Amino acid sequence: MTFFGPLWMTHQVVFILLFLSGIFLSSAREDSEQSYDFRHISYKELSPTIQRFTKSGVTSYSQLLFDPTRYQLVVGARDYLFRLSIDGLQILEESYWPPPSTTIQLCQQKGQSVNDCRNYIKILLQRNGKVLACGTNAFAPNCSWRHIDDLSMVSDEMSGIGMCPYSPHQNVTAMISSSGDYFVGTAVDFSARDSAIYKFSGKTIGLRTVQYNHKWLSEPNFIASYDINNFTYFFFRETAVEYINCGKAIYSRVARICQNDAGGQHLLKDNWTTFLKARLNCSLPGEYPFYYNELQSVFYVEQENIIYATFTTPANSILGTAVCAFNLSAIERTFRASFKYQSNPGAAWEKHVGSSDAKRHFQCETPGSTWHVDSERYQLMDEAVPSTLDKPLITAELERFSHIVVDVVPTKHHEAVHVIFIATMEGTIKKYTVLPRTHETCLLEVLKLHSSNHTEPIHILRILKDTNSLYIGTGSSVMKISVERCSRFASKRTCLNSMDPYCGWNSHLQVCATAPQKNPLSVFWQQVYPSCPILTEPVDGGWGKWSEWFECSHIGDASSGGRCTCQTRKCTSPPPAHGGQPCEGANLRVANCSRNGQWTEWSAWSACSQTCGLAVKMRRRACGNPKPAHGGRTCVGSDRDEIYCTSNPPCPVSTVGAVNGRWSDWSPWDECSVPCGGGFHMRRRRCNNPAPQNGGRECLGCPVEYRSCNTQTCNEARKSTVWTPWLKGNISREGYYELRFRFSCKANVPDSKFIRIGHMKKEERFCLEDGQNCVGGEFLSNDGEWSSWSTWTKCSAPCGGGFQSRDRSCNNPHPTGNGLDCVGDKRMNRACNTHFCNNLDDSEKWSSWSLCESDGFQHRERSCPITNIGSNKCQEATKETRPCDDMDNELLVSASIIGQLSGIRTEHLVAGCIVCFLLGSLISGVGCYYYMVRLNRNRRMIGNRLFSNTTAPPNVYVPPKDCLNKNYNTNSLSRSKRIPLMRENSIKNNGHKMNTNLNDDGFN
């Protein structure tokens, strides 16, 4: 019977578990021998190192813009713009940018889906501290310039037609050149039938490809654009017009445009004259080459002048993909070769060498005599651009590559090793290295960004060298992952066998890590000569992470049927392979088996809580005999027991008196809330000097006191923008007008950053048709505007009535042409210190006011005879100054004071003024009468001379030099009778007429 007892059953269960565990480990080791590859990193292993940003309800994270100087990342998603920190992807700012509801309604009425009628951000570009953001805006493209450190601050907004596609499904590439011009390649109409390469200079559309001409662009899908040397390069795929006679095929292209292209004057007006395109050849060699025709992604390695690109087979064929590299020199050599030309739509495509003038023109040199015709005739090059090798660098079957980025890494043995990161359509990242000498590519890592039951396409892939990280935009999030995972290699052998250019063995720290201080030549950082990873070396097994705790059954004598928690781990990090040692240790861990709690014995009774009156005493026990553990039941009942102390005597009555509360001293005034314009500060006190006790009264009053501060007006701050470039305006027969603008504003604010653009100023000039001669602002009419007021001058007198003045000038700007002068006074005066003067008993009277001086002021003085030291008399001013323009005001004030002192009443002054006015009017009328009588007498005398019956002599030409001869007279008129000739000359310039009177006494 003992043989079949509980102990025998326990041993049997343990034996069965160990047997099954051994079988499992053995089979797992055999499977791992067949399938283990350390280059494949699962989502479970990668996810702890992924930094991720996501926001509920936001999708399509399709645009990423790095701003390393501010250590931030600008992200464009559907209806949103975000600013994130480069490290950690912490949100810095969120800007909501949806289309208006009326635009959404109109979009849906045109047959578009609800999902497409949103604002998908398609373009993010940076220049001069601002971000150009363009979105589809529910099929009504819109663009705006925003401050890069405050995306909600829009400095300019414009239509995005021609700058951004209508549909979120259309491709676009855009760039801002070094000269500030905006280049874009996209579909420019609602139906996507018109695709073009545009150039925008400022807000004006410059040049574009010829419209609806398939020889220029044929249903293109734009991929990338770069500003290289004197050219702008565009990469795209399109329907091949040269293949149209044999069916329909899509070719990959590279197009080139000179940056100094000014367009044609007549034949190709407003169109490019240096546009050329060539085919990109990425194919498997053989008697019948296999072409990967459809370009998907491009990356330009500037320091090497190499362009990497991914290609795929057509969408309706067997899945296949490749990566090819192209030297910039090979592209330039193709563009210097012969052209492919079709004389008419029914003719075959032929090879044309082209004229020397045409080749010089397409190389951005001085155009020849026939460049207009050549530009219209030639768009396609005869030869295709070959890749650097005779075969692709990378090929793959049954999958497609969607995006590519390349990093140039210095290593122990080479200054620059190219590491290629490729995104697949399924959302996987593949990492390759290009061996420097053989140009062979080796697969280093395959990163699973999602779990096995979930796939999500990658919208955008970017690399930032400053953080050695990849930034990935998907439909639901933005992710950041490191370019290396050196720490997963535990030994020197596995570290070096990985052949990762980022990784080496640090002999000081005994870890696999990146180069210390980014110096690959460090003596204690080891790397082997680069080759493909070694996969045949024995790999010792390593335990993976313990699983989460899960509930399991416990079998034992003490707690039969109790519940426990268990953990398991697997020998998969890495699994033993190629004869490596298996993992050592147990793969199962059991803990937290349930145990019910029991009470300890009661403690002794404590002393009473007080020695008199009502008091209690208590005793305690603990639930620790044993403690409940691992889900066991806790003890039932209370751990504390109390009873009253019945033997205490009554407590004596308290005789302590009440203490009323009193305030403490006030604290110092804290800092004012604003530096100017009126603010407040406060101080505090507490009712603790002493605090109320034994029923005493609380303190009366408030614990906080406020008062105003910094009530002075803020200084006036100004801001003005620079003048905009000259913009062409109205065009007339003689020429055209050009305008430019400037914005400025002023405000009394504490800080100039609170000023916003307000007033707009405009300048205009007229240019002749040739565009060489322009007439400036002196021939145009500009109204004058006042400058800001100066500060008030010091009061002219300390008491008894003085004056202050301030000035402004009509020079902001000056009136020009027929422009109006500024309206208002240029000087403002006000009275000051009008109180009566005291302590003047010992001072002499004021002297008379002096005459007006050149500075526009008068002065008077007085002296003080008392010179005793310590005397309080004669403390007032001994000199006063007043402006000459304010004499009338001074007289009025003085008259008021004199009237008060002498008893003269207001009625007397009014009567005297009326009498003086009537007397002056009478004298003026008499003077005007005598003046008019004399003027009429002179006119009658001149009329008699002009209309006499005397016959005038014939006109005689007199040379100008003789006109100056004082002795020269005509035949009939003497010098004493010559009448001055007034001539009026009208000069019309820039649409304004200016009259000039010429008074020449030299004409008889």
mmCIF file with all atom_site columns, C-alpha atoms in Angstrom, residues 116-262:
data_model
loop_
_atom_site.group_PDB
_atom_site.id
_atom_site.type_symbol
_atom_site.label_atom_id
_atom_site.label_alt_id
_atom_site.label_comp_id
_atom_site.label_asym_id
_atom_site.label_entity_id
_atom_site.label_seq_id
_atom_site.pdbx_PDB_ins_code
_atom_site.Cartn_x
_atom_site.Cartn_y
_atom_site.Cartn_z
_atom_site.occupancy
_atom_site.B_iso_or_equiv
_atom_site.pdbx_formal_charge
_atom_site.auth_seq_id
_atom_site.auth_comp_id
_atom_site.auth_asym_id
_atom_site.auth_atom_id
_atom_site.pdbx_PDB_model_num
ATOM 1   C CA . ASP A 1 116 ? -10.083 60.515 -49.817 1.00 0.00 ? 116 ASP A CA 1
ATOM 2   C CA . CYS A 1 117 ? -11.845 63.817 -49.074 1.00 0.00 ? 117 CYS A CA 1
ATOM 3   C CA . ARG A 1 118 ? -9.416  64.682 -46.282 1.00 0.00 ? 118 ARG A CA 1
ATOM 4   C CA . ASN A 1 119 ? -6.207  66.702 -46.109 1.00 0.00 ? 119 ASN A CA 1
ATOM 5   C CA . TYR A 1 120 ? -3.293  64.339 -46.792 1.00 0.00 ? 120 TYR A CA 1
ATOM 6   C CA . ILE A 1 121 ? 0.061   66.054 -46.293 1.00 0.00 ? 121 ILE A CA 1
ATOM 7   C CA . LYS A 1 122 ? 2.159   65.430 -49.429 1.00 0.00 ? 122 LYS A CA 1
ATOM 8   C CA . ILE A 1 123 ? 5.003   67.978 -49.162 1.00 0.00 ? 123 ILE A CA 1
ATOM 9   C CA . LEU A 1 124 ? 7.170   69.174 -46.241 1.00 0.00 ? 124 LEU A CA 1
ATOM 10  C CA . LEU A 1 125 ? 10.150  71.413 -47.124 1.00 0.00 ? 125 LEU A CA 1
ATOM 11  C CA . GLN A 1 126 ? 12.268  73.719 -44.968 1.00 0.00 ? 126 GLN A CA 1
ATOM 12  C CA . ARG A 1 127 ? 13.868  77.090 -45.765 1.00 0.00 ? 127 ARG A CA 1
ATOM 13  C CA . ASN A 1 128 ? 15.031  80.007 -43.577 1.00 0.00 ? 128 ASN A CA 1
ATOM 14  C CA . GLY A 1 129 ? 13.382  78.780 -40.399 1.00 0.00 ? 129 GLY A CA 1
ATOM 15  C CA . LYS A 1 130 ? 10.027  78.105 -42.033 1.00 0.00 ? 130 LYS A CA 1
ATOM 16  C CA . VAL A 1 131 ? 8.227   75.004 -43.257 1.00 0.00 ? 131 VAL A CA 1
ATOM 17  C CA . LEU A 1 132 ? 6.367   74.769 -46.556 1.00 0.00 ? 132 LEU A CA 1
ATOM 18  C CA . ALA A 1 133 ? 3.498   72.311 -46.032 1.00 0.00 ? 133 ALA A CA 1
ATOM 19  C CA . CYS A 1 134 ? 1.169   71.249 -48.847 1.00 0.00 ? 134 CYS A CA 1
ATOM 20  C CA . GLY A 1 135 ? -1.850  68.962 -48.599 1.00 0.00 ? 135 GLY A CA 1
ATOM 21  C CA . THR A 1 136 ? -4.560  67.567 -50.866 1.00 0.00 ? 136 THR A CA 1
ATOM 22  C CA . ASN A 1 137 ? -7.249  69.460 -48.876 1.00 0.00 ? 137 ASN A CA 1
ATOM 23  C CA . ALA A 1 138 ? -10.152 67.310 -50.144 1.00 0.00 ? 138 ALA A CA 1
ATOM 24  C CA . PHE A 1 139 ? -9.113  67.575 -53.803 1.00 0.00 ? 139 PHE A CA 1
ATOM 25  C CA . ALA A 1 140 ? -8.514  71.366 -53.490 1.00 0.00 ? 140 ALA A CA 1
ATOM 26  C CA . PRO A 1 141 ? -4.724  71.521 -52.912 1.00 0.00 ? 141 PRO A CA 1
ATOM 27  C CA . ASN A 1 142 ? -3.533  74.087 -50.394 1.00 0.00 ? 142 ASN A CA 1
ATOM 28  C CA . CYS A 1 143 ? -0.061  75.200 -49.248 1.00 0.00 ? 143 CYS A CA 1
ATOM 29  C CA . SER A 1 144 ? 1.133   77.333 -46.350 1.00 0.00 ? 144 SER A CA 1
ATOM 30  C CA . TRP A 1 145 ? 4.396   78.654 -44.898 1.00 0.00 ? 145 TRP A CA 1
ATOM 31  C CA . ARG A 1 146 ? 4.637   77.997 -41.149 1.00 0.00 ? 146 ARG A CA 1
ATOM 32  C CA . HIS A 1 147 ? 7.189   78.795 -38.467 1.00 0.00 ? 147 HIS A CA 1
ATOM 33  C CA . ILE A 1 148 ? 9.277   75.697 -37.853 1.00 0.00 ? 148 ILE A CA 1
ATOM 34  C CA . ASP A 1 149 ? 9.154   76.149 -34.067 1.00 0.00 ? 149 ASP A CA 1
ATOM 35  C CA . ASP A 1 150 ? 5.423   77.038 -34.034 1.00 0.00 ? 150 ASP A CA 1
ATOM 36  C CA . LEU A 1 151 ? 3.455   75.155 -36.682 1.00 0.00 ? 151 LEU A CA 1
ATOM 37  C CA . SER A 1 152 ? 0.205   76.875 -35.723 1.00 0.00 ? 152 SER A CA 1
ATOM 38  C CA . MET A 1 153 ? 1.651   80.250 -36.804 1.00 0.00 ? 153 MET A CA 1
ATOM 39  C CA . VAL A 1 154 ? 0.914   80.564 -40.540 1.00 0.00 ? 154 VAL A CA 1
ATOM 40  C CA . SER A 1 155 ? 2.910   83.360 -42.174 1.00 0.00 ? 155 SER A CA 1
ATOM 41  C CA . ASP A 1 156 ? 1.541   82.843 -45.689 1.00 0.00 ? 156 ASP A CA 1
ATOM 42  C CA . GLU A 1 157 ? -1.118  80.679 -47.323 1.00 0.00 ? 157 GLU A CA 1
ATOM 43  C CA . MET A 1 158 ? -1.629  79.992 -51.015 1.00 0.00 ? 158 MET A CA 1
ATOM 44  C CA . SER A 1 159 ? -3.367  77.701 -53.465 1.00 0.00 ? 159 SER A CA 1
ATOM 45  C CA . GLY A 1 160 ? -1.559  74.409 -53.981 1.00 0.00 ? 160 GLY A CA 1
ATOM 46  C CA . ILE A 1 161 ? -2.666  73.884 -57.584 1.00 0.00 ? 161 ILE A CA 1
ATOM 47  C CA . GLY A 1 162 ? 0.451   73.008 -59.545 1.00 0.00 ? 162 GLY A CA 1
ATOM 48  C CA . MET A 1 163 ? 2.415   72.589 -56.307 1.00 0.00 ? 163 MET A CA 1
ATOM 49  C CA . CYS A 1 164 ? 0.648   69.537 -54.869 1.00 0.00 ? 164 CYS A CA 1
ATOM 50  C CA . PRO A 1 165 ? -1.497  66.711 -56.328 1.00 0.00 ? 165 PRO A CA 1
ATOM 51  C CA . TYR A 1 166 ? -5.260  66.597 -55.930 1.00 0.00 ? 166 TYR A CA 1
ATOM 52  C CA . SER A 1 167 ? -5.512  62.940 -54.943 1.00 0.00 ? 167 SER A CA 1
ATOM 53  C CA . PRO A 1 168 ? -3.774  61.234 -51.994 1.00 0.00 ? 168 PRO A CA 1
ATOM 54  C CA . HIS A 1 169 ? -3.007  58.295 -54.325 1.00 0.00 ? 169 HIS A CA 1
ATOM 55  C CA . GLN A 1 170 ? -0.885  60.390 -56.737 1.00 0.00 ? 170 GLN A CA 1
ATOM 56  C CA . ASN A 1 171 ? 2.887   60.611 -56.372 1.00 0.00 ? 171 ASN A CA 1
ATOM 57  C CA . VAL A 1 172 ? 4.742   63.912 -56.061 1.00 0.00 ? 172 VAL A CA 1
ATOM 58  C CA . THR A 1 173 ? 8.343   65.044 -55.680 1.00 0.00 ? 173 THR A CA 1
ATOM 59  C CA . ALA A 1 174 ? 9.356   68.577 -54.743 1.00 0.00 ? 174 ALA A CA 1
ATOM 60  C CA . MET A 1 175 ? 12.458  70.492 -53.697 1.00 0.00 ? 175 MET A CA 1
ATOM 61  C CA . ILE A 1 176 ? 13.675  74.022 -53.039 1.00 0.00 ? 176 ILE A CA 1
ATOM 62  C CA . SER A 1 177 ? 16.880  74.783 -54.927 1.00 0.00 ? 177 SER A CA 1
ATOM 63  C CA . SER A 1 178 ? 19.871  76.605 -53.494 1.00 0.00 ? 178 SER A CA 1
ATOM 64  C CA . SER A 1 179 ? 18.625  79.785 -55.212 1.00 0.00 ? 179 SER A CA 1
ATOM 65  C CA . GLY A 1 180 ? 15.241  79.545 -53.494 1.00 0.00 ? 180 GLY A CA 1
ATOM 66  C CA . ASP A 1 181 ? 13.199  78.330 -56.501 1.00 0.00 ? 181 ASP A CA 1
ATOM 67  C CA . TYR A 1 182 ? 10.523  75.685 -55.929 1.00 0.00 ? 182 TYR A CA 1
ATOM 68  C CA . PHE A 1 183 ? 10.648  72.685 -58.303 1.00 0.00 ? 183 PHE A CA 1
ATOM 69  C CA . VAL A 1 184 ? 7.838   70.130 -58.321 1.00 0.00 ? 184 VAL A CA 1
ATOM 70  C CA . GLY A 1 185 ? 6.795   67.163 -60.424 1.00 0.00 ? 185 GLY A CA 1
ATOM 71  C CA . THR A 1 186 ? 3.162   66.066 -60.060 1.00 0.00 ? 186 THR A CA 1
ATOM 72  C CA . ALA A 1 187 ? -0.289  65.908 -61.645 1.00 0.00 ? 187 ALA A CA 1
ATOM 73  C CA . VAL A 1 188 ? -1.718  69.430 -61.812 1.00 0.00 ? 188 VAL A CA 1
ATOM 74  C CA . ASP A 1 189 ? -5.402  68.845 -62.573 1.00 0.00 ? 189 ASP A CA 1
ATOM 75  C CA . PHE A 1 190 ? -8.343  67.102 -60.907 1.00 0.00 ? 190 PHE A CA 1
ATOM 76  C CA . SER A 1 191 ? -8.425  64.130 -63.273 1.00 0.00 ? 191 SER A CA 1
ATOM 77  C CA . ALA A 1 192 ? -4.583  63.688 -63.256 1.00 0.00 ? 192 ALA A CA 1
ATOM 78  C CA . ARG A 1 193 ? -4.433  63.884 -67.061 1.00 0.00 ? 193 ARG A CA 1
ATOM 79  C CA . ASP A 1 194 ? -1.997  66.808 -67.048 1.00 0.00 ? 194 ASP A CA 1
ATOM 80  C CA . SER A 1 195 ? 1.315   66.021 -65.331 1.00 0.00 ? 195 SER A CA 1
ATOM 81  C CA . ALA A 1 196 ? 4.144   68.537 -65.368 1.00 0.00 ? 196 ALA A CA 1
ATOM 82  C CA . ILE A 1 197 ? 7.480   69.571 -63.938 1.00 0.00 ? 197 ILE A CA 1
ATOM 83  C CA . TYR A 1 198 ? 6.982   73.113 -62.655 1.00 0.00 ? 198 TYR A CA 1
ATOM 84  C CA . LYS A 1 199 ? 9.270   75.833 -61.389 1.00 0.00 ? 199 LYS A CA 1
ATOM 85  C CA . PHE A 1 200 ? 7.912   78.532 -59.046 1.00 0.00 ? 200 PHE A CA 1
ATOM 86  C CA . SER A 1 201 ? 9.873   81.695 -58.326 1.00 0.00 ? 201 SER A CA 1
ATOM 87  C CA . GLY A 1 202 ? 8.262   83.455 -55.400 1.00 0.00 ? 202 GLY A CA 1
ATOM 88  C CA . LYS A 1 203 ? 4.502   83.269 -55.896 1.00 0.00 ? 203 LYS A CA 1
ATOM 89  C CA . THR A 1 204 ? 4.677   83.277 -59.688 1.00 0.00 ? 204 THR A CA 1
ATOM 90  C CA . ILE A 1 205 ? 4.706   80.200 -61.915 1.00 0.00 ? 205 ILE A CA 1
ATOM 91  C CA . GLY A 1 206 ? 7.860   80.203 -64.001 1.00 0.00 ? 206 GLY A CA 1
ATOM 92  C CA . LEU A 1 207 ? 8.393   77.343 -66.441 1.00 0.00 ? 207 LEU A CA 1
ATOM 93  C CA . ARG A 1 208 ? 6.833   73.941 -67.056 1.00 0.00 ? 208 ARG A CA 1
ATOM 94  C CA . THR A 1 209 ? 6.968   70.996 -69.456 1.00 0.00 ? 209 THR A CA 1
ATOM 95  C CA . VAL A 1 210 ? 4.862   71.249 -72.599 1.00 0.00 ? 210 VAL A CA 1
ATOM 96  C CA . GLN A 1 211 ? 1.244   70.440 -71.838 1.00 0.00 ? 211 GLN A CA 1
ATOM 97  C CA . TYR A 1 212 ? -0.472  67.311 -73.260 1.00 0.00 ? 212 TYR A CA 1
ATOM 98  C CA . ASN A 1 213 ? 2.653   66.221 -75.184 1.00 0.00 ? 213 ASN A CA 1
ATOM 99  C CA . HIS A 1 214 ? 3.507   62.577 -74.431 1.00 0.00 ? 214 HIS A CA 1
ATOM 100 C CA . LYS A 1 215 ? 6.990   62.990 -75.862 1.00 0.00 ? 215 LYS A CA 1
ATOM 101 C CA . TRP A 1 216 ? 7.762   65.195 -72.846 1.00 0.00 ? 216 TRP A CA 1
ATOM 102 C CA . LEU A 1 217 ? 5.844   63.322 -70.113 1.00 0.00 ? 217 LEU A CA 1
ATOM 103 C CA . SER A 1 218 ? 3.584   60.293 -70.585 1.00 0.00 ? 218 SER A CA 1
ATOM 104 C CA . GLU A 1 219 ? 1.493   59.443 -67.495 1.00 0.00 ? 219 GLU A CA 1
ATOM 105 C CA . PRO A 1 220 ? 4.481   59.824 -65.135 1.00 0.00 ? 220 PRO A CA 1
ATOM 106 C CA . ASN A 1 221 ? 4.761   58.697 -61.518 1.00 0.00 ? 221 ASN A CA 1
ATOM 107 C CA . PHE A 1 222 ? 7.341   60.965 -59.872 1.00 0.00 ? 222 PHE A CA 1
ATOM 108 C CA . ILE A 1 223 ? 9.732   59.420 -57.345 1.00 0.00 ? 223 ILE A CA 1
ATOM 109 C CA . ALA A 1 224 ? 12.496  61.864 -56.351 1.00 0.00 ? 224 ALA A CA 1
ATOM 110 C CA . SER A 1 225 ? 14.294  65.092 -57.302 1.00 0.00 ? 225 SER A CA 1
ATOM 111 C CA . TYR A 1 226 ? 17.771  66.424 -56.503 1.00 0.00 ? 226 TYR A CA 1
ATOM 112 C CA . ASP A 1 227 ? 19.705  69.680 -57.009 1.00 0.00 ? 227 ASP A CA 1
ATOM 113 C CA . ILE A 1 228 ? 23.138  68.582 -58.321 1.00 0.00 ? 228 ILE A CA 1
ATOM 114 C CA . ASN A 1 229 ? 25.722  70.998 -59.740 1.00 0.00 ? 229 ASN A CA 1
ATOM 115 C CA . ASN A 1 230 ? 24.106  73.133 -62.467 1.00 0.00 ? 230 ASN A CA 1
ATOM 116 C CA . PHE A 1 231 ? 21.157  70.796 -62.990 1.00 0.00 ? 231 PHE A CA 1
ATOM 117 C CA . THR A 1 232 ? 17.939  69.684 -61.355 1.00 0.00 ? 232 THR A CA 1
ATOM 118 C CA . TYR A 1 233 ? 17.329  65.929 -61.743 1.00 0.00 ? 233 TYR A CA 1
ATOM 119 C CA . PHE A 1 234 ? 13.914  64.247 -61.621 1.00 0.00 ? 234 PHE A CA 1
ATOM 120 C CA . PHE A 1 235 ? 13.420  60.481 -61.281 1.00 0.00 ? 235 PHE A CA 1
ATOM 121 C CA . PHE A 1 236 ? 10.111  58.935 -62.361 1.00 0.00 ? 236 PHE A CA 1
ATOM 122 C CA . ARG A 1 237 ? 8.496   56.079 -64.256 1.00 0.00 ? 237 ARG A CA 1
ATOM 123 C CA . GLU A 1 238 ? 6.184   56.570 -67.246 1.00 0.00 ? 238 GLU A CA 1
ATOM 124 C CA . THR A 1 239 ? 4.604   54.894 -70.234 1.00 0.00 ? 239 THR A CA 1
ATOM 125 C CA . ALA A 1 240 ? 7.323   54.412 -72.872 1.00 0.00 ? 240 ALA A CA 1
ATOM 126 C CA . VAL A 1 241 ? 6.358   56.345 -76.022 1.00 0.00 ? 241 VAL A CA 1
ATOM 127 C CA . GLU A 1 242 ? 9.217   54.756 -77.990 1.00 0.00 ? 242 GLU A CA 1
ATOM 128 C CA . TYR A 1 243 ? 7.745   51.293 -77.249 1.00 0.00 ? 243 TYR A CA 1
ATOM 129 C CA . ILE A 1 244 ? 4.153   52.169 -78.169 1.00 0.00 ? 244 ILE A CA 1
ATOM 130 C CA . ASN A 1 245 ? 4.308   50.379 -81.538 1.00 0.00 ? 245 ASN A CA 1
ATOM 131 C CA . CYS A 1 246 ? 5.090   47.095 -79.752 1.00 0.00 ? 246 CYS A CA 1
ATOM 132 C CA . GLY A 1 247 ? 2.494   47.370 -77.000 1.00 0.00 ? 247 GLY A CA 1
ATOM 133 C CA . LYS A 1 248 ? 2.435   49.197 -73.686 1.00 0.00 ? 248 LYS A CA 1
ATOM 134 C CA . ALA A 1 249 ? 5.365   49.186 -71.290 1.00 0.00 ? 249 ALA A CA 1
ATOM 135 C CA . ILE A 1 250 ? 6.524   51.293 -68.371 1.00 0.00 ? 250 ILE A CA 1
ATOM 136 C CA . TYR A 1 251 ? 10.123  52.549 -68.315 1.00 0.00 ? 251 TYR A CA 1
ATOM 137 C CA . SER A 1 252 ? 12.108  54.187 -65.539 1.00 0.00 ? 252 SER A CA 1
ATOM 138 C CA . ARG A 1 253 ? 13.468  57.636 -66.367 1.00 0.00 ? 253 ARG A CA 1
ATOM 139 C CA . VAL A 1 254 ? 15.858  60.302 -65.201 1.00 0.00 ? 254 VAL A CA 1
ATOM 140 C CA . ALA A 1 255 ? 15.184  63.830 -66.482 1.00 0.00 ? 255 ALA A CA 1
ATOM 141 C CA . ARG A 1 256 ? 17.496  66.805 -66.314 1.00 0.00 ? 256 ARG A CA 1
ATOM 142 C CA . ILE A 1 257 ? 16.897  70.586 -66.507 1.00 0.00 ? 257 ILE A CA 1
ATOM 143 C CA . CYS A 1 258 ? 19.411  73.427 -66.458 1.00 0.00 ? 258 CYS A CA 1
ATOM 144 C CA . GLN A 1 259 ? 18.963  75.709 -63.481 1.00 0.00 ? 259 GLN A CA 1
ATOM 145 C CA . ASN A 1 260 ? 19.644  78.763 -65.659 1.00 0.00 ? 260 ASN A CA 1
ATOM 146 C CA . ASP A 1 261 ? 16.890  77.797 -68.123 1.00 0.00 ? 261 ASP A CA 1
ATOM 147 C CA . ALA A 1 262 ? 14.926  80.991 -68.870 1.00 0.00 ? 262 ALA A CA 1
#
